[in-house]
């Protein structure tokens, strides 16, 4: 529930920061996960050792003005003594979140609303079958009433199967109940399928991808499928999925996101050049299963050593990627970034140099964990990159740094990044970050050992658009003139009627209630009056936000509309 006590705003001192969870005595906080609340804040959940040997799950909500909206140090989500793992969290499309986890080789979930109330009664078992091991759950809210859960499942190993498979279940958003009488297989090919990714398809179903060793245990490839609202393969999609990459060697570190055009982008670490020479590759797949770029993926970075931990963010003209990179030496991992074109996957930033340098400070950036590197939208076509940094590890411990990169690939802040925290002891290795429009920058949280206990606390900081820590809102001017949105509800098209506004170039964005950007386009008004019409027929039914910003003055206004 929401706390009646006002907790502190964000500290602007990089050596102090702001505590999000600091119970006494401190206990390990692990597997930190974040999700946008769609309202200038985010949810943070974690596994917490304060109550039980197996670890309990807690959740907190923070915003640009408060470091603890819920009860101090978080709300207990699940507190049995059974060991928990595989923690995950997604926005529920209504201002709350769904948290899922593994417990005693089974998978569970709970839904929490924006006020900290439990929407589902008790921990909900997400699979029908509990035989074998179920783990690695990922979920997607696919419309206003349903979610789809995908998980790794070992039930067939009990009867002589050939490895773990991928199964699906349809979940009632209102109750958390399972809506299918049996779990539905997405893939039962030979070998252990792992590292599931899931993305809503915009039509009530979902794209599901995974790492797949069906060819050989030493040849892990990438496969995917698309399923409808009942978790069955969509028309034209093959049983057990279609190949995304079947190049020689292993393909690992899979990440998949929406391409904002009814398909998906995928990126991964690729060892086709040798077992000690991992590169970064990417692919785009359309809604009908057509692989749009070069077969087996396009190279994003093929420099010396193994590039690892790829992250990807969709923008209006393609995708921005970042990764860790040892091109200057294996004991000095750095961070680079690249943009690839939507049409063909060509590299757009420093194409002959292997990307734009984000940080090449001494030491490793980040420490060797995928949770120590985060790529976050800047609300436009650029990005924020946040990481755990070891440049000062021998003197003051690991720190957190951040950088902003423009849509043209120009680094915006100080060389090698700005300090988010340089408090004593280690910060990280797990961090989370979400974009906060009101501050113009990311809200960052991390594990913190300043109390003397490794990972004993969770701290956070809010950054402004210029890279400084901030505790206050930006003064964002509203658009002048009169603006009216119609029709509401909208079915096929939403129109903005503008009267007496400032001429010039405008940026229009549509986001869902979770903060996920679904449309990003530019338009020009040559006079102070006009109409801006945008197609919304592809959106699922529900509530959306449409933001219009004048590019020169940065004045903006946000409007709410319903899609039916």
PDB file of N, CA, C and O in Angstrom, residues 477-536:
ATOM      1  N   UNK A 477       7.814  23.814 -20.365  1.00  0.00           N
ATOM      2  CA  UNK A 477       6.714  24.685 -20.786  1.00  0.00           C
ATOM      3  C   UNK A 477       5.681  23.925 -21.597  1.00  0.00           C
ATOM      4  O   UNK A 477       6.007  22.988 -22.329  1.00  0.00           O
ATOM      5  N   UNK A 478       4.418  24.339 -21.440  1.00  0.00           N
ATOM      6  CA  UNK A 478       3.348  23.735 -22.222  1.00  0.00           C
ATOM      7  C   UNK A 478       3.248  24.415 -23.572  1.00  0.00           C
ATOM      8  O   UNK A 478       3.632  25.581 -23.750  1.00  0.00           O
ATOM      9  N   UNK A 479       2.726  23.686 -24.527  1.00  0.00           N
ATOM     10  CA  UNK A 479       2.527  24.251 -25.854  1.00  0.00           C
ATOM     11  C   UNK A 479       1.524  25.392 -25.790  1.00  0.00           C
ATOM     12  O   UNK A 479       0.522  25.320 -25.068  1.00  0.00           O
ATOM     13  N   UNK A 480       1.807  26.429 -26.566  1.00  0.00           N
ATOM     14  CA  UNK A 480       0.874  27.540 -26.639  1.00  0.00           C
ATOM     15  C   UNK A 480      -0.267  27.201 -27.592  1.00  0.00           C
ATOM     16  O   UNK A 480      -0.205  26.221 -28.340  1.00  0.00           O
ATOM     17  N   UNK A 481      -1.329  28.005 -27.551  1.00  0.00           N
ATOM     18  CA  UNK A 481      -2.452  27.792 -28.439  1.00  0.00           C
ATOM     19  C   UNK A 481      -3.435  26.770 -27.904  1.00  0.00           C
ATOM     20  O   UNK A 481      -3.394  26.366 -26.746  1.00  0.00           O
ATOM     21  N   UNK A 482      -4.343  26.353 -28.785  1.00  0.00           N
ATOM     22  CA  UNK A 482      -5.392  25.392 -28.435  1.00  0.00           C
ATOM     23  C   UNK A 482      -5.181  24.107 -29.212  1.00  0.00           C
ATOM     24  O   UNK A 482      -5.003  24.129 -30.439  1.00  0.00           O
ATOM     25  N   UNK A 483      -5.193  22.982 -28.508  1.00  0.00           N
ATOM     26  CA  UNK A 483      -4.995  21.677 -29.149  1.00  0.00           C
ATOM     27  C   UNK A 483      -6.120  20.755 -28.685  1.00  0.00           C
ATOM     28  O   UNK A 483      -6.376  20.627 -27.483  1.00  0.00           O
ATOM     29  N   UNK A 484      -6.768  20.103 -29.629  1.00  0.00           N
ATOM     30  CA  UNK A 484      -7.874  19.195 -29.314  1.00  0.00           C
ATOM     31  C   UNK A 484      -7.622  17.856 -29.993  1.00  0.00           C
ATOM     32  O   UNK A 484      -7.258  17.815 -31.177  1.00  0.00           O
ATOM     33  N   UNK A 485      -7.797  16.766 -29.232  1.00  0.00           N
ATOM     34  CA  UNK A 485      -7.633  15.410 -29.772  1.00  0.00           C
ATOM     35  C   UNK A 485      -9.010  14.797 -30.022  1.00  0.00           C
ATOM     36  O   UNK A 485      -9.888  14.848 -29.156  1.00  0.00           O
ATOM     37  N   UNK A 486      -9.197  14.208 -31.198  1.00  0.00           N
ATOM     38  CA  UNK A 486     -10.464  13.542 -31.517  1.00  0.00           C
ATOM     39  C   UNK A 486     -10.218  12.486 -32.595  1.00  0.00           C
ATOM     40  O   UNK A 486      -9.194  12.547 -33.298  1.00  0.00           O
ATOM     41  N   UNK A 487     -11.123  11.501 -32.816  1.00  0.00           N
ATOM     42  CA  UNK A 487     -12.254  11.175 -31.931  1.00  0.00           C
ATOM     43  C   UNK A 487     -11.761  10.398 -30.719  1.00  0.00           C
ATOM     44  O   UNK A 487     -10.729   9.747 -30.765  1.00  0.00           O
ATOM     45  N   UNK A 488     -12.486  10.455 -29.648  1.00  0.00           N
ATOM     46  CA  UNK A 488     -12.201   9.667 -28.463  1.00  0.00           C
ATOM     47  C   UNK A 488     -13.499   8.992 -28.024  1.00  0.00           C
ATOM     48  O   UNK A 488     -14.454   9.691 -27.702  1.00  0.00           O
ATOM     49  N   UNK A 489     -13.545   7.663 -28.025  1.00  0.00           N
ATOM     50  CA  UNK A 489     -12.447   6.739 -28.362  1.00  0.00           C
ATOM     51  C   UNK A 489     -12.127   6.733 -29.850  1.00  0.00           C
ATOM     52  O   UNK A 489     -12.970   7.065 -30.680  1.00  0.00           O
ATOM     53  N   UNK A 490     -10.881   6.347 -30.162  1.00  0.00           N
ATOM     54  CA  UNK A 490     -10.415   6.262 -31.541  1.00  0.00           C
ATOM     55  C   UNK A 490     -10.401   4.810 -31.983  1.00  0.00           C
ATOM     56  O   UNK A 490     -10.147   3.908 -31.178  1.00  0.00           O
ATOM     57  N   UNK A 491     -10.662   4.607 -33.253  1.00  0.00           N
ATOM     58  CA  UNK A 491     -10.613   3.248 -33.803  1.00  0.00           C
ATOM     59  C   UNK A 491      -9.481   3.094 -34.810  1.00  0.00           C
ATOM     60  O   UNK A 491      -8.646   2.211 -34.692  1.00  0.00           O
ATOM     61  N   UNK A 492      -9.463   3.961 -35.805  1.00  0.00           N
ATOM     62  CA  UNK A 492      -8.474   3.832 -36.874  1.00  0.00           C
ATOM     63  C   UNK A 492      -7.460   4.971 -36.890  1.00  0.00           C
ATOM     64  O   UNK A 492      -6.320   4.788 -37.315  1.00  0.00           O
ATOM     65  N   UNK A 493      -7.891   6.157 -36.422  1.00  0.00           N
ATOM     66  CA  UNK A 493      -7.037   7.332 -36.543  1.00  0.00           C
ATOM     67  C   UNK A 493      -7.331   8.296 -35.401  1.00  0.00           C
ATOM     68  O   UNK A 493      -8.476   8.442 -34.979  1.00  0.00           O
ATOM     69  N   UNK A 494      -6.277   8.937 -34.880  1.00  0.00           N
ATOM     70  CA  UNK A 494      -6.431   9.995 -33.895  1.00  0.00           C
ATOM     71  C   UNK A 494      -5.941  11.289 -34.543  1.00  0.00           C
ATOM     72  O   UNK A 494      -4.903  11.306 -35.206  1.00  0.00           O
ATOM     73  N   UNK A 495      -6.718  12.368 -34.358  1.00  0.00           N
ATOM     74  CA  UNK A 495      -6.392  13.653 -34.976  1.00  0.00           C
ATOM     75  C   UNK A 495      -6.148  14.690 -33.897  1.00  0.00           C
ATOM     76  O   UNK A 495      -6.931  14.805 -32.947  1.00  0.00           O
ATOM     77  N   UNK A 496      -5.073  15.460 -34.041  1.00  0.00           N
ATOM     78  CA  UNK A 496      -4.820  16.624 -33.206  1.00  0.00           C
ATOM     79  C   UNK A 496      -5.130  17.869 -34.027  1.00  0.00           C
ATOM     80  O   UNK A 496      -4.526  18.098 -35.078  1.00  0.00           O
ATOM     81  N   UNK A 497      -6.089  18.662 -33.558  1.00  0.00           N
ATOM     82  CA  UNK A 497      -6.457  19.919 -34.198  1.00  0.00           C
ATOM     83  C   UNK A 497      -5.745  21.050 -33.466  1.00  0.00           C
ATOM     84  O   UNK A 497      -5.947  21.250 -32.263  1.00  0.00           O
ATOM     85  N   UNK A 498      -4.886  21.808 -34.171  1.00  0.00           N
ATOM     86  CA  UNK A 498      -4.054  22.837 -33.555  1.00  0.00           C
ATOM     87  C   UNK A 498      -4.474  24.217 -34.044  1.00  0.00           C
ATOM     88  O   UNK A 498      -4.616  24.452 -35.258  1.00  0.00           O
ATOM     89  N   UNK A 499      -4.657  25.122 -33.093  1.00  0.00           N
ATOM     90  CA  UNK A 499      -5.032  26.497 -33.408  1.00  0.00           C
ATOM     91  C   UNK A 499      -4.148  27.447 -32.607  1.00  0.00           C
ATOM     92  O   UNK A 499      -4.047  27.323 -31.383  1.00  0.00           O
ATOM     93  N   UNK A 500      -3.481  28.366 -33.284  1.00  0.00           N
ATOM     94  CA  UNK A 500      -2.678  29.377 -32.615  1.00  0.00           C
ATOM     95  C   UNK A 500      -1.406  28.849 -31.989  1.00  0.00           C
ATOM     96  O   UNK A 500      -0.900  29.423 -31.016  1.00  0.00           O
ATOM     97  N   UNK A 501      -0.851  27.769 -32.532  1.00  0.00           N
ATOM     98  CA  UNK A 501       0.388  27.218 -31.991  1.00  0.00           C
ATOM     99  C   UNK A 501       1.578  27.805 -32.734  1.00  0.00           C
ATOM    100  O   UNK A 501       1.439  28.479 -33.758  1.00  0.00           O
ATOM    101  N   UNK A 502       2.761  27.533 -32.228  1.00  0.00           N
ATOM    102  CA  UNK A 502       3.986  28.035 -32.837  1.00  0.00           C
ATOM    103  C   UNK A 502       4.350  27.180 -34.046  1.00  0.00           C
ATOM    104  O   UNK A 502       4.435  25.947 -33.936  1.00  0.00           O
ATOM    105  N   UNK A 503       4.558  27.768 -35.226  1.00  0.00           N
ATOM    106  CA  UNK A 503       4.978  26.967 -36.383  1.00  0.00           C
ATOM    107  C   UNK A 503       6.345  26.321 -36.143  1.00  0.00           C
ATOM    108  O   UNK A 503       7.117  26.754 -35.288  1.00  0.00           O
ATOM    109  N   UNK A 504       6.631  25.287 -36.919  1.00  0.00           N
ATOM    110  CA  UNK A 504       7.927  24.630 -36.825  1.00  0.00           C
ATOM    111  C   UNK A 504       7.806  23.128 -36.828  1.00  0.00           C
ATOM    112  O   UNK A 504       6.764  22.554 -37.178  1.00  0.00           O
ATOM    113  N   UNK A 505       8.910  22.476 -36.435  1.00  0.00           N
ATOM    114  CA  UNK A 505       8.980  21.014 -36.420  1.00  0.00           C
ATOM    115  C   UNK A 505       8.493  20.489 -35.070  1.00  0.00           C
ATOM    116  O   UNK A 505       8.883  20.998 -34.018  1.00  0.00           O
ATOM    117  N   UNK A 506       7.653  19.450 -35.133  1.00  0.00           N
ATOM    118  CA  UNK A 506       7.093  18.852 -33.926  1.00  0.00           C
ATOM    119  C   UNK A 506       7.423  17.362 -33.875  1.00  0.00           C
ATOM    120  O   UNK A 506       7.515  16.687 -34.909  1.00  0.00           O
ATOM    121  N   UNK A 507       7.603  16.876 -32.656  1.00  0.00           N
ATOM    122  CA  UNK A 507       7.820  15.458 -32.405  1.00  0.00           C
ATOM    123  C   UNK A 507       6.565  14.891 -31.762  1.00  0.00           C
ATOM    124  O   UNK A 507       6.071  15.427 -30.764  1.00  0.00           O
ATOM    125  N   UNK A 508       6.018  13.829 -32.335  1.00  0.00           N
ATOM    126  CA  UNK A 508       4.817  13.185 -31.796  1.00  0.00           C
ATOM    127  C   UNK A 508       5.171  11.777 -31.351  1.00  0.00           C
ATOM    128  O   UNK A 508       5.784  11.012 -32.101  1.00  0.00           O
ATOM    129  N   UNK A 509       4.786  11.446 -30.113  1.00  0.00           N
ATOM    130  CA  UNK A 509       5.050  10.118 -29.558  1.00  0.00           C
ATOM    131  C   UNK A 509       3.770   9.554 -28.958  1.00  0.00           C
ATOM    132  O   UNK A 509       2.994  10.291 -28.334  1.00  0.00           O
ATOM    133  N   UNK A 510       3.569   8.254 -29.133  1.00  0.00           N
ATOM    134  CA  UNK A 510       2.474   7.544 -28.470  1.00  0.00           C
ATOM    135  C   UNK A 510       3.087   6.465 -27.588  1.00  0.00           C
ATOM    136  O   UNK A 510       3.923   5.673 -28.048  1.00  0.00           O
ATOM    137  N   UNK A 511       2.698   6.454 -26.314  1.00  0.00           N
ATOM    138  CA  UNK A 511       3.158   5.437 -25.378  1.00  0.00           C
ATOM    139  C   UNK A 511       1.963   4.764 -24.740  1.00  0.00           C
ATOM    140  O   UNK A 511       0.862   5.341 -24.646  1.00  0.00           O
ATOM    141  N   UNK A 512       2.160   3.506 -24.291  1.00  0.00           N
ATOM    142  CA  UNK A 512       1.101   2.851 -23.531  1.00  0.00           C
ATOM    143  C   UNK A 512       1.256   3.211 -22.063  1.00  0.00           C
ATOM    144  O   UNK A 512       2.157   3.959 -21.674  1.00  0.00           O
ATOM    145  N   UNK A 513       0.373   2.682 -21.240  1.00  0.00           N
ATOM    146  CA  UNK A 513       0.343   3.081 -19.843  1.00  0.00           C
ATOM    147  C   UNK A 513       1.563   2.589 -19.078  1.00  0.00           C
ATOM    148  O   UNK A 513       1.888   3.093 -18.006  1.00  0.00           O
ATOM    149  N   UNK A 514       2.280   1.608 -19.633  1.00  0.00           N
ATOM    150  CA  UNK A 514       3.504   1.124 -18.990  1.00  0.00           C
ATOM    151  C   UNK A 514       4.711   1.982 -19.324  1.00  0.00           C
ATOM    152  O   UNK A 514       5.796   1.763 -18.789  1.00  0.00           O
ATOM    153  N   UNK A 515       4.535   2.964 -20.230  1.00  0.00           N
ATOM    154  CA  UNK A 515       5.650   3.801 -20.639  1.00  0.00           C
ATOM    155  C   UNK A 515       6.349   3.310 -21.896  1.00  0.00           C
ATOM    156  O   UNK A 515       7.303   3.934 -22.354  1.00  0.00           O
ATOM    157  N   UNK A 516       5.891   2.193 -22.483  1.00  0.00           N
ATOM    158  CA  UNK A 516       6.519   1.645 -23.685  1.00  0.00           C
ATOM    159  C   UNK A 516       6.153   2.497 -24.897  1.00  0.00           C
ATOM    160  O   UNK A 516       4.982   2.706 -25.191  1.00  0.00           O
ATOM    161  N   UNK A 517       7.182   3.024 -25.601  1.00  0.00           N
ATOM    162  CA  UNK A 517       6.931   3.866 -26.752  1.00  0.00           C
ATOM    163  C   UNK A 517       6.514   3.012 -27.943  1.00  0.00           C
ATOM    164  O   UNK A 517       7.190   2.065 -28.327  1.00  0.00           O
ATOM    165  N   UNK A 518       5.373   3.350 -28.561  1.00  0.00           N
ATOM    166  CA  UNK A 518       4.829   2.575 -29.664  1.00  0.00           C
ATOM    167  C   UNK A 518       4.920   3.302 -30.994  1.00  0.00           C
ATOM    168  O   UNK A 518       4.841   2.678 -32.048  1.00  0.00           O
ATOM    169  N   UNK A 519       5.035   4.633 -30.947  1.00  0.00           N
ATOM    170  CA  UNK A 519       5.124   5.398 -32.182  1.00  0.00           C
ATOM    171  C   UNK A 519       5.965   6.639 -31.920  1.00  0.00           C
ATOM    172  O   UNK A 519       5.862   7.267 -30.859  1.00  0.00           O
ATOM    173  N   UNK A 520       6.784   7.003 -32.901  1.00  0.00           N
ATOM    174  CA  UNK A 520       7.694   8.149 -32.774  1.00  0.00           C
ATOM    175  C   UNK A 520       7.845   8.728 -34.176  1.00  0.00           C
ATOM    176  O   UNK A 520       8.409   8.086 -35.058  1.00  0.00           O
ATOM    177  N   UNK A 521       7.283   9.939 -34.388  1.00  0.00           N
ATOM    178  CA  UNK A 521       7.347  10.503 -35.723  1.00  0.00           C
ATOM    179  C   UNK A 521       7.500  12.031 -35.646  1.00  0.00           C
ATOM    180  O   UNK A 521       7.201  12.650 -34.624  1.00  0.00           O
ATOM    181  N   UNK A 522       7.979  12.614 -36.737  1.00  0.00           N
ATOM    182  CA  UNK A 522       8.151  14.060 -36.816  1.00  0.00           C
ATOM    183  C   UNK A 522       7.209  14.624 -37.871  1.00  0.00           C
ATOM    184  O   UNK A 522       6.904  13.973 -38.871  1.00  0.00           O
ATOM    185  N   UNK A 523       6.771  15.864 -37.626  1.00  0.00           N
ATOM    186  CA  UNK A 523       5.908  16.548 -38.583  1.00  0.00           C
ATOM    187  C   UNK A 523       6.220  18.032 -38.523  1.00  0.00           C
ATOM    188  O   UNK A 523       6.764  18.531 -37.526  1.00  0.00           O
ATOM    189  N   UNK A 524       5.886  18.756 -39.578  1.00  0.00           N
ATOM    190  CA  UNK A 524       6.182  20.186 -39.651  1.00  0.00           C
ATOM    191  C   UNK A 524       4.900  20.974 -39.888  1.00  0.00           C
ATOM    192  O   UNK A 524       4.086  20.606 -40.757  1.00  0.00           O
ATOM    193  N   UNK A 525       4.709  22.036 -39.114  1.00  0.00           N
ATOM    194  CA  UNK A 525       3.596  22.966 -39.300  1.00  0.00           C
ATOM    195  C   UNK A 525       4.150  24.278 -39.842  1.00  0.00           C
ATOM    196  O   UNK A 525       4.998  24.916 -39.209  1.00  0.00           O
ATOM    197  N   UNK A 526       3.690  24.681 -41.011  1.00  0.00           N
ATOM    198  CA  UNK A 526       4.161  25.918 -41.627  1.00  0.00           C
ATOM    199  C   UNK A 526       3.403  27.138 -41.140  1.00  0.00           C
ATOM    200  O   UNK A 526       3.820  28.273 -41.368  1.00  0.00           O
ATOM    201  N   UNK A 527       2.266  26.910 -40.476  1.00  0.00           N
ATOM    202  CA  UNK A 527       1.490  28.008 -39.896  1.00  0.00           C
ATOM    203  C   UNK A 527       1.060  27.600 -38.499  1.00  0.00           C
ATOM    204  O   UNK A 527       1.340  26.488 -38.046  1.00  0.00           O
ATOM    205  N   UNK A 528       0.371  28.492 -37.806  1.00  0.00           N
ATOM    206  CA  UNK A 528      -0.043  28.209 -36.444  1.00  0.00           C
ATOM    207  C   UNK A 528      -1.288  27.366 -36.331  1.00  0.00           C
ATOM    208  O   UNK A 528      -1.694  27.006 -35.215  1.00  0.00           O
ATOM    209  N   UNK A 529      -1.914  27.020 -37.452  1.00  0.00           N
ATOM    210  CA  UNK A 529      -3.126  26.203 -37.443  1.00  0.00           C
ATOM    211  C   UNK A 529      -2.910  24.981 -38.324  1.00  0.00           C
ATOM    212  O   UNK A 529      -2.215  25.055 -39.351  1.00  0.00           O
ATOM    213  N   UNK A 530      -3.491  23.861 -37.923  1.00  0.00           N
ATOM    214  CA  UNK A 530      -3.356  22.673 -38.751  1.00  0.00           C
ATOM    215  C   UNK A 530      -3.859  21.423 -38.064  1.00  0.00           C
ATOM    216  O   UNK A 530      -4.341  21.460 -36.921  1.00  0.00           O
ATOM    217  N   UNK A 531      -3.776  20.308 -38.776  1.00  0.00           N
ATOM    218  CA  UNK A 531      -4.195  19.008 -38.268  1.00  0.00           C
ATOM    219  C   UNK A 531      -3.020  18.043 -38.338  1.00  0.00           C
ATOM    220  O   UNK A 531      -2.263  18.042 -39.316  1.00  0.00           O
ATOM    221  N   UNK A 532      -2.872  17.246 -37.323  1.00  0.00           N
ATOM    222  CA  UNK A 532      -1.902  16.149 -37.338  1.00  0.00           C
ATOM    223  C   UNK A 532      -2.686  14.860 -37.159  1.00  0.00           C
ATOM    224  O   UNK A 532      -3.339  14.653 -36.130  1.00  0.00           O
ATOM    225  N   UNK A 533      -2.651  14.005 -38.153  1.00  0.00           N
ATOM    226  CA  UNK A 533      -3.430  12.764 -38.134  1.00  0.00           C
ATOM    227  C   UNK A 533      -2.474  11.576 -38.043  1.00  0.00           C
ATOM    228  O   UNK A 533      -1.481  11.511 -38.768  1.00  0.00           O
ATOM    229  N   UNK A 534      -2.802  10.646 -37.160  1.00  0.00           N
ATOM    230  CA  UNK A 534      -1.939   9.496 -36.901  1.00  0.00           C
ATOM    231  C   UNK A 534      -2.768   8.220 -36.900  1.00  0.00           C
ATOM    232  O   UNK A 534      -3.803   8.142 -36.223  1.00  0.00           O
ATOM    233  N   UNK A 535      -2.308   7.221 -37.641  1.00  0.00           N
ATOM    234  CA  UNK A 535      -3.002   5.930 -37.661  1.00  0.00           C
ATOM    235  C   UNK A 535      -2.744   5.165 -36.369  1.00  0.00           C
ATOM    236  O   UNK A 535      -1.600   5.047 -35.925  1.00  0.00           O
ATOM    237  N   UNK A 536      -3.814   4.655 -35.754  1.00  0.00           N
ATOM    238  CA  UNK A 536      -3.701   3.879 -34.515  1.00  0.00           C
ATOM    239  C   UNK A 536      -4.427   2.539 -34.636  1.00  0.00           C
ATOM    240  O   UNK A 536      -4.675   1.873 -33.637  1.00  0.00           O
TER     241      UNK A 536
END
